[in-house]
PDB file of C-alpha atoms in Angstrom:
ATOM      1  CA  MET A   1     100.926  77.347  96.488  1.00 72.00           C
ATOM      2  CA  ASN A   2      97.350  77.213  95.010  1.00 78.00           C
ATOM      3  CA  LEU A   3      96.142  77.972  91.471  1.00 76.00           C
ATOM      4  CA  PHE A   4      93.004  80.533  91.054  1.00 80.00           C
ATOM      5  CA  ALA A   5      90.770  80.949  87.948  1.00 75.00           C
ATOM      6  CA  ARG A   6      90.938  84.395  88.014  1.00 75.00           C
ATOM      7  CA  VAL A   7      87.019  85.303  85.544  1.00 71.00           C
ATOM      8  CA  PRO A   8      85.766  88.153  85.936  1.00 63.00           C
ATOM      9  CA  PRO A   9      84.741  89.936  88.295  1.00 59.00           C
ATOM     10  CA  PRO A  10      85.021  86.873  90.993  1.00 68.00           C
ATOM     11  CA  GLU A  11      88.949  85.258  91.587  1.00 76.00           C
ATOM     12  CA  ARG A  12      88.148  81.493  92.957  1.00 78.00           C
ATOM     13  CA  SER A  13      91.240  78.652  93.561  1.00 79.00           C
ATOM     14  CA  LEU A  14      90.532  75.791  91.486  1.00 80.00           C
ATOM     15  CA  MET A  15      88.640  71.921  93.241  1.00 80.00           C
ATOM     16  CA  LYS A  16      90.555  68.992  93.750  1.00 78.00           C
ATOM     17  CA  PHE A  17      88.615  67.630  91.265  1.00 79.00           C
ATOM     18  CA  GLU A  18      88.634  70.480  88.525  1.00 79.00           C
ATOM     19  CA  ASN A  19      92.029  70.198  85.887  1.00 79.00           C
ATOM     20  CA  VAL A  20      93.031  73.438  83.382  1.00 79.00           C
ATOM     21  CA  PRO A  21      92.135  72.356  80.034  1.00 80.00           C
ATOM     22  CA  ASN A  22      88.387  72.470  81.979  1.00 79.00           C
ATOM     23  CA  ALA A  23      89.447  76.236  83.464  1.00 77.00           C
ATOM     24  CA  LEU A  24      90.728  76.525  79.351  1.00 78.00           C
ATOM     25  CA  GLY A  25      87.881  75.811  77.280  1.00 79.00           C
ATOM     26  CA  LYS A  26      85.628  78.201  80.922  1.00 76.00           C
ATOM     27  CA  PHE A  27      87.649  80.726  80.085  1.00 77.00           C
ATOM     28  CA  GLU A  28      87.388  81.219  76.459  1.00 79.00           C
ATOM     29  CA  LEU A  29      83.586  80.640  76.475  1.00 79.00           C
ATOM     30  CA  PHE A  30      83.797  83.600  78.893  1.00 73.00           C
ATOM     31  CA  SER A  31      85.283  85.650  75.725  1.00 74.00           C
ATOM     32  CA  SER A  32      83.629  84.520  73.264  1.00 76.00           C
ATOM     33  CA  ALA A  33      80.313  85.882  75.385  1.00 75.00           C
ATOM     34  CA  TYR A  34      81.166  89.050  75.405  1.00 71.00           C
ATOM     35  CA  SER A  35      83.991  90.117  72.314  1.00 71.00           C
ATOM     36  CA  ALA A  36      81.299  92.195  71.884  1.00 71.00           C
ATOM     37  CA  ASP A  37      79.948  94.124  75.010  1.00 72.00           C
ATOM     38  CA  PRO A  38      83.190  97.341  75.176  1.00 70.00           C
ATOM     39  CA  THR A  39      82.314  97.662  78.585  1.00 69.00           C
ATOM     40  CA  VAL A  40      82.860  93.827  79.784  1.00 66.00           C
ATOM     41  CA  THR A  41      86.883  93.212  79.983  1.00 63.00           C
ATOM     42  CA  ALA A  42      87.080  89.601  78.542  1.00 63.00           C
ATOM     43  CA  THR A  43      90.425  88.965  80.078  1.00 69.00           C
ATOM     44  CA  ALA A  44      90.252  85.300  82.176  1.00 71.00           C
ATOM     45  CA  LYS A  45      93.514  84.444  83.235  1.00 77.00           C
ATOM     46  CA  LEU A  46      95.484  80.943  86.083  1.00 79.00           C
ATOM     47  CA  VAL A  47      97.086  82.656  88.829  1.00 82.00           C
ATOM     48  CA  VAL A  48      98.842  80.493  90.972  1.00 82.00           C
ATOM     49  CA  LYS A  49      98.878  82.271  94.871  1.00 85.00           C
ATOM     50  CA  ARG A  50      99.097  81.353  98.047  1.00 85.00           C
ATOM     51  CA  LYS A  51      95.668  80.593  99.735  1.00 81.00           C
ATOM     52  CA  LEU A  52      96.277  79.988 103.408  1.00 82.00           C
ATOM     53  CA  PHE A  53      98.714  82.447 105.477  1.00 87.00           C
ATOM     54  CA  LEU A  54      99.904  80.208 107.778  1.00 86.00           C
ATOM     55  CA  THR A  55     103.379  82.788 108.916  1.00 86.00           C
ATOM     56  CA  PRO A  56     101.885  85.768 107.054  1.00 85.00           C
ATOM     57  CA  ASN A  57     104.810  87.729 108.509  1.00 87.00           C
ATOM     58  CA  VAL A  58     107.638  85.653 108.694  1.00 89.00           C
ATOM     59  CA  LEU A  59     109.997  85.256 106.255  1.00 91.00           C
ATOM     60  CA  SER A  60     110.322  81.710 103.663  1.00 89.00           C
ATOM     61  CA  GLU A  61     114.250  80.105 104.012  1.00 91.00           C
ATOM     62  CA  ASP A  62     112.887  79.479 100.336  1.00 92.00           C
ATOM     63  CA  PRO A  63     113.948  82.387  97.766  1.00 93.00           C
ATOM     64  CA  VAL A  64     112.220  80.772  94.844  1.00 92.00           C
ATOM     65  CA  GLU A  65     108.652  80.696  97.344  1.00 92.00           C
ATOM     66  CA  ASN A  66     109.142  84.562  98.650  1.00 93.00           C
ATOM     67  CA  ARG A  67     109.569  85.031  94.825  1.00 94.00           C
ATOM     68  CA  LEU A  68     106.350  84.051  94.082  1.00 92.00           C
ATOM     69  CA  LEU A  69     104.817  85.730  96.718  1.00 94.00           C
ATOM     70  CA  TYR A  70     106.379  88.534  96.111  1.00 95.00           C
ATOM     71  CA  TYR A  71     104.646  89.088  92.873  1.00 93.00           C
ATOM     72  CA  GLN A  72     101.911  87.792  94.904  1.00 93.00           C
ATOM     73  CA  ALA A  73     102.148  90.702  97.033  1.00 95.00           C
ATOM     74  CA  CYS A  74     102.390  92.927  93.823  1.00 93.00           C
ATOM     75  CA  ASP A  75      98.727  92.000  92.684  1.00 91.00           C
ATOM     76  CA  ASP A  76      97.604  92.341  95.751  1.00 92.00           C
ATOM     77  CA  ILE A  77      98.360  96.066  96.777  1.00 93.00           C
ATOM     78  CA  HIS A  78      97.354  96.342  92.444  1.00 91.00           C
ATOM     79  CA  ARG A  79      93.828  95.193  93.195  1.00 88.00           C
ATOM     80  CA  CYS A  80      93.586  96.672  96.515  1.00 89.00           C
ATOM     81  CA  THR A  81      93.011  93.106  98.338  1.00 89.00           C
ATOM     82  CA  LEU A  82      95.835  94.585 100.348  1.00 92.00           C
ATOM     83  CA  PRO A  83      95.248  97.625 101.893  1.00 92.00           C
ATOM     84  CA  CYS A  84      97.750 100.991 102.055  1.00 94.00           C
ATOM     85  CA  SER A  85      97.527 104.326 102.614  1.00 94.00           C
ATOM     86  CA  ILE A  86      99.271 107.026  99.497  1.00 94.00           C
ATOM     87  CA  GLU A  87     102.117 106.904 101.736  1.00 95.00           C
ATOM     88  CA  ASP A  88     102.587 102.750 100.830  1.00 95.00           C
ATOM     89  CA  ALA A  89     101.734 103.166  97.799  1.00 94.00           C
ATOM     90  CA  GLU A  90     104.250 105.501  96.949  1.00 93.00           C
ATOM     91  CA  ILE A  91     107.294 104.087  99.153  1.00 95.00           C
ATOM     92  CA  LEU A  92     106.208 100.327  97.163  1.00 95.00           C
ATOM     93  CA  ALA A  93     105.569 101.871  93.698  1.00 91.00           C
ATOM     94  CA  ALA A  94     109.311 103.320  94.551  1.00 92.00           C
ATOM     95  CA  LEU A  95     110.693  99.941  95.179  1.00 94.00           C
ATOM     96  CA  ARG A  96     109.068  97.548  92.540  1.00 91.00           C
ATOM     97  CA  LEU A  97     110.716  99.987  90.159  1.00 87.00           C
ATOM     98  CA  GLN A  98     113.872  99.990  92.104  1.00 90.00           C
ATOM     99  CA  ALA A  99     113.678  96.095  91.720  1.00 91.00           C
ATOM    100  CA  GLU A 100     111.708  95.893  88.241  1.00 85.00           C
ATOM    101  CA  PHE A 101     114.130  98.079  86.286  1.00 82.00           C
ATOM    102  CA  SER A 102     116.906  98.216  88.533  1.00 84.00           C
ATOM    103  CA  ASP A 103     117.943 102.605  89.515  1.00 88.00           C
ATOM    104  CA  PHE A 104     116.376 105.815  88.876  1.00 86.00           C
ATOM    105  CA  ASP A 105     117.744 107.476  86.037  1.00 81.00           C
ATOM    106  CA  GLU A 106     116.503 110.936  86.203  1.00 77.00           C
ATOM    107  CA  ASP A 107     117.477 112.571  82.415  1.00 72.00           C
ATOM    108  CA  LYS A 108     115.063 110.010  81.203  1.00 63.00           C
ATOM    109  CA  PHE A 109     111.874 110.156  84.125  1.00 64.00           C
ATOM    110  CA  ALA A 110     112.622 115.060  83.758  1.00 61.00           C
ATOM    111  CA  LYS A 111     112.151 114.479  79.742  1.00 53.00           C
ATOM    112  CA  HIS A 112     109.447 112.383  80.343  1.00 47.00           C
ATOM    113  CA  GLU A 113     107.318 113.075  82.852  1.00 51.00           C
ATOM    114  CA  LYS A 114     104.684 115.573  82.310  1.00 44.00           C
ATOM    115  CA  LEU A 115     103.616 113.576  79.205  1.00 41.00           C
ATOM    116  CA  VAL A 116     104.062 109.913  81.623  1.00 44.00           C
ATOM    117  CA  TYR A 117     101.555 110.936  83.855  1.00 42.00           C
ATOM    118  CA  VAL A 118      98.751 113.013  81.406  1.00 39.00           C
ATOM    119  CA  HIS A 119      99.679 109.749  78.851  1.00 43.00           C
ATOM    120  CA  SER A 120      98.333 107.796  82.869  1.00 45.00           C
ATOM    121  CA  PHE A 121      95.664 109.983  83.509  1.00 42.00           C
ATOM    122  CA  ILE A 122      94.246 109.975  79.830  1.00 38.00           C
ATOM    123  CA  HIS A 123      94.896 105.721  80.168  1.00 42.00           C
ATOM    124  CA  SER A 124      92.399 106.044  83.203  1.00 41.00           C
ATOM    125  CA  LEU A 125      89.666 107.218  82.020  1.00 39.00           C
ATOM    126  CA  MET A 126      89.564 105.014  79.132  1.00 37.00           C
ATOM    127  CA  PRO A 127      87.846 101.082  79.373  1.00 40.00           C
ATOM    128  CA  ARG A 128      91.278  98.694  80.743  1.00 41.00           C
ATOM    129  CA  SER A 129      90.643  96.906  77.617  1.00 37.00           C
ATOM    130  CA  PHE A 130      90.736  99.490  75.650  1.00 36.00           C
ATOM    131  CA  VAL A 131      94.138 101.074  77.476  1.00 38.00           C
ATOM    132  CA  ARG A 132      95.242  97.504  76.945  1.00 40.00           C
ATOM    133  CA  GLY A 133      95.150  97.166  73.393  1.00 40.00           C
ATOM    134  CA  ALA A 134      96.713 101.679  73.376  1.00 39.00           C
ATOM    135  CA  CYS A 135      99.736 100.384  75.062  1.00 38.00           C
ATOM    136  CA  THR A 136     101.938  99.839  71.771  1.00 37.00           C
ATOM    137  CA  CYS A 137     102.655 103.815  71.666  1.00 38.00           C
ATOM    138  CA  SER A 138     105.813 105.254  71.206  1.00 37.00           C
ATOM    139  CA  LEU A 139     106.012 106.195  74.379  1.00 34.00           C
ATOM    140  CA  ALA A 140     104.703 103.174  76.155  1.00 36.00           C
ATOM    141  CA  ARG A 141     107.939 101.435  74.418  1.00 36.00           C
ATOM    142  CA  ASP A 142     110.457 104.363  75.843  1.00 40.00           C
ATOM    143  CA  VAL A 143     109.127 104.948  78.880  1.00 38.00           C
ATOM    144  CA  ALA A 144     108.069 100.988  79.887  1.00 40.00           C
ATOM    145  CA  PRO A 145     108.121 101.767  84.328  1.00 40.00           C
ATOM    146  CA  LEU A 146     106.632 104.524  83.528  1.00 43.00           C
ATOM    147  CA  CYS A 147     104.145 104.555  80.742  1.00 49.00           C
ATOM    148  CA  SER A 148     100.645 103.606  83.261  1.00 68.00           C
ATOM    149  CA  LEU A 149     100.893 104.743  87.081  1.00 64.00           C
ATOM    150  CA  GLU A 150      97.898 102.321  87.311  1.00 71.00           C
ATOM    151  CA  ASP A 151     100.578  99.574  86.775  1.00 80.00           C
ATOM    152  CA  TYR A 152     102.311 100.159  90.638  1.00 86.00           C
ATOM    153  CA  LEU A 153      99.730 101.666  91.926  1.00 89.00           C
ATOM    154  CA  PRO A 154      96.557 100.164  94.014  1.00 91.00           C
ATOM    155  CA  GLU A 155      93.735 100.906  91.500  1.00 88.00           C
ATOM    156  CA  THR A 156      91.496 102.463  94.105  1.00 88.00           C
ATOM    157  CA  LEU A 157      93.699 104.872  95.302  1.00 89.00           C
ATOM    158  CA  VAL A 158      94.507 105.827  92.150  1.00 86.00           C
ATOM    159  CA  ALA A 159      90.338 106.807  91.179  1.00 87.00           C
ATOM    160  CA  LEU A 160      90.008 108.011  94.564  1.00 89.00           C
ATOM    161  CA  TYR A 161      92.938 110.828  94.711  1.00 89.00           C
ATOM    162  CA  PRO A 162      94.416 112.259  91.074  1.00 84.00           C
ATOM    163  CA  SER A 163      95.375 114.835  91.118  1.00 86.00           C
ATOM    164  CA  HIS A 164      97.680 113.990  94.233  1.00 88.00           C
ATOM    165  CA  PRO A 165     101.132 114.199  92.857  1.00 89.00           C
ATOM    166  CA  TRP A 166     101.893 110.689  91.911  1.00 86.00           C
ATOM    167  CA  MET A 167     104.599 110.906  89.995  1.00 83.00           C
ATOM    168  CA  GLN A 168     106.818 113.634  91.766  1.00 86.00           C
ATOM    169  CA  LEU A 169     106.212 112.124  94.450  1.00 90.00           C
ATOM    170  CA  ILE A 170     107.749 108.920  94.042  1.00 88.00           C
ATOM    171  CA  LYS A 171     110.167 110.139  91.917  1.00 87.00           C
ATOM    172  CA  HIS A 172     111.269 110.751  94.880  1.00 90.00           C
ATOM    173  CA  GLN A 173     111.093 108.308  96.935  1.00 92.00           C
ATOM    174  CA  TYR A 174     112.660 106.537  93.784  1.00 90.00           C
ATOM    175  CA  ALA A 175     115.389 108.445  93.524  1.00 91.00           C
ATOM    176  CA  THR A 176     116.386 107.443  97.492  1.00 94.00           C
ATOM    177  CA  MET A 177     117.849 104.012  96.406  1.00 94.00           C
ATOM    178  CA  THR A 178     119.692 103.361  93.990  1.00 92.00           C
ATOM    179  CA  GLY A 179     122.217 101.922  95.062  1.00 94.00           C
ATOM    180  CA  MET A 180     119.558  98.653  95.593  1.00 95.00           C
ATOM    181  CA  LYS A 181     119.242  95.021  94.392  1.00 95.00           C
ATOM    182  CA  ALA A 182     116.432  93.974  92.693  1.00 94.00           C
ATOM    183  CA  GLU A 183     116.729  91.172  95.013  1.00 95.00           C
ATOM    184  CA  GLU A 184     116.474  93.183  98.594  1.00 96.00           C
ATOM    185  CA  ALA A 185     114.134  95.600  96.485  1.00 96.00           C
ATOM    186  CA  ARG A 186     112.088  92.831  95.817  1.00 96.00           C
ATOM    187  CA  THR A 187     112.395  91.682  99.655  1.00 96.00           C
ATOM    188  CA  TYR A 188     111.861  95.139 101.295  1.00 97.00           C
ATOM    189  CA  TYR A 189     109.277  95.327  99.307  1.00 97.00           C
ATOM    190  CA  LEU A 190     107.364  91.853 100.686  1.00 96.00           C
ATOM    191  CA  GLN A 191     108.851  92.843 104.118  1.00 96.00           C
ATOM    192  CA  TYR A 192     106.700  95.900 103.783  1.00 97.00           C
ATOM    193  CA  CYS A 193     103.652  94.371 102.893  1.00 96.00           C
ATOM    194  CA  GLN A 194     103.776  91.675 106.119  1.00 95.00           C
ATOM    195  CA  GLU A 195     103.846  94.206 108.149  1.00 95.00           C
ATOM    196  CA  LEU A 196     100.163  96.232 107.251  1.00 95.00           C
ATOM    197  CA  PRO A 197      96.624  95.332 109.065  1.00 93.00           C
ATOM    198  CA  LEU A 198      95.304  92.620 106.764  1.00 92.00           C
ATOM    199  CA  TYR A 199      98.498  91.446 105.437  1.00 94.00           C
ATOM    200  CA  GLY A 200      97.309  87.845 104.596  1.00 91.00           C
ATOM    201  CA  PHE A 201      93.321  87.877 104.845  1.00 89.00           C
ATOM    202  CA  HIS A 202      91.024  86.843 102.289  1.00 85.00           C
ATOM    203  CA  LEU A 203      88.722  90.149 101.674  1.00 84.00           C
ATOM    204  CA  PHE A 204      85.316  89.215 100.810  1.00 82.00           C
ATOM    205  CA  VAL A 205      82.831  91.602  99.945  1.00 81.00           C
ATOM    206  CA  VAL A 206      79.069  91.555 102.419  1.00 82.00           C
ATOM    207  CA  GLU A 207      75.991  93.384 101.590  1.00 81.00           C
ATOM    208  CA  HIS A 208      72.334  92.919 103.760  1.00 75.00           C
ATOM    209  CA  ARG A 209      69.974  92.665 101.757  1.00 74.00           C
ATOM    210  CA  GLU A 210      67.362  91.618 104.257  1.00 72.00           C
ATOM    211  CA  ASP A 211      65.465  94.265 106.571  1.00 70.00           C
ATOM    212  CA  ALA A 212      67.192  96.656 106.952  1.00 67.00           C
ATOM    213  CA  SER A 213      65.363  98.027 109.813  1.00 71.00           C
ATOM    214  CA  VAL A 214      66.737  95.318 111.741  1.00 74.00           C
ATOM    215  CA  TRP A 215      70.961  95.778 110.517  1.00 72.00           C
ATOM    216  CA  HIS A 216      72.388  98.041 112.650  1.00 75.00           C
ATOM    217  CA  MET A 217      75.463  97.511 110.551  1.00 75.00           C
ATOM    218  CA  PRO A 218      76.633  99.675 107.232  1.00 79.00           C
ATOM    219  CA  LYS A 219      74.185  97.990 104.546  1.00 78.00           C
ATOM    220  CA  GLN A 220      78.320  96.596 102.500  1.00 81.00           C
ATOM    221  CA  PHE A 221      81.887  96.085 104.172  1.00 82.00           C
ATOM    222  CA  ARG A 222      83.915  93.479 104.097  1.00 83.00           C
ATOM    223  CA  VAL A 223      84.858  90.820 106.502  1.00 87.00           C
ATOM    224  CA  ALA A 224      89.017  89.645 106.636  1.00 87.00           C
ATOM    225  CA  VAL A 225      89.622  86.461 107.167  1.00 88.00           C
ATOM    226  CA  ASN A 226      92.862  84.147 107.684  1.00 88.00           C
ATOM    227  CA  VAL A 227      94.393  81.826 109.677  1.00 86.00           C
ATOM    228  CA  SER A 228      94.139  83.214 113.568  1.00 85.00           C
ATOM    229  CA  GLY A 229      89.881  83.525 113.117  1.00 88.00           C
ATOM    230  CA  ILE A 230      87.218  85.881 111.144  1.00 87.00           C
ATOM    231  CA  TYR A 231      87.367  89.966 111.502  1.00 84.00           C
ATOM    232  CA  PHE A 232      85.048  92.693 110.266  1.00 77.00           C
TER     233      PHE A 232
END
């Protein structure tokens, strides 16, 4: 596991000669520099995650390591650093709900379904910093696991398909998991992610800036790097 400094827009692992106090000092400078700019989300954090996956499709025998990999997979799915399809996103969202909030509650879901969906859609139209600050409303407290779909789904997919019936399809998947224990749901989530084509890869956005007349590939594309090589 490595320690990563996440300061928008890039994320990077701390070098051996860097220390946590210096990283925190840079975070404070970043926050103060953009505190007056409403278009910039001035948040920064330290994240513990695996940097190199030597055996990406094999579960560890250490339950603590698997728990950390589960949280890393949740974060990668949400931030779209682990690409997946719409169907994959729905199943993974339901598994995460089951892991974090136990069995599906039909009465609670039916009572708030419409409000939650509208609330989530409105959130998707707001600046992220405002949404996070405004998430103390009674609706968010009453239905915390469902108050924002963006917390359980890939951000890019939600933005690309705002009219997709996310809530209804996740509800269906979530209801079928009744009786599944939290640890079992986390294991299934991690195993599902391990079956995705780009699990264990690091993705880098590459942009060609030279003479376009001699470049016969897309101007912008992603390079995927893992233990077995480099792919694009």
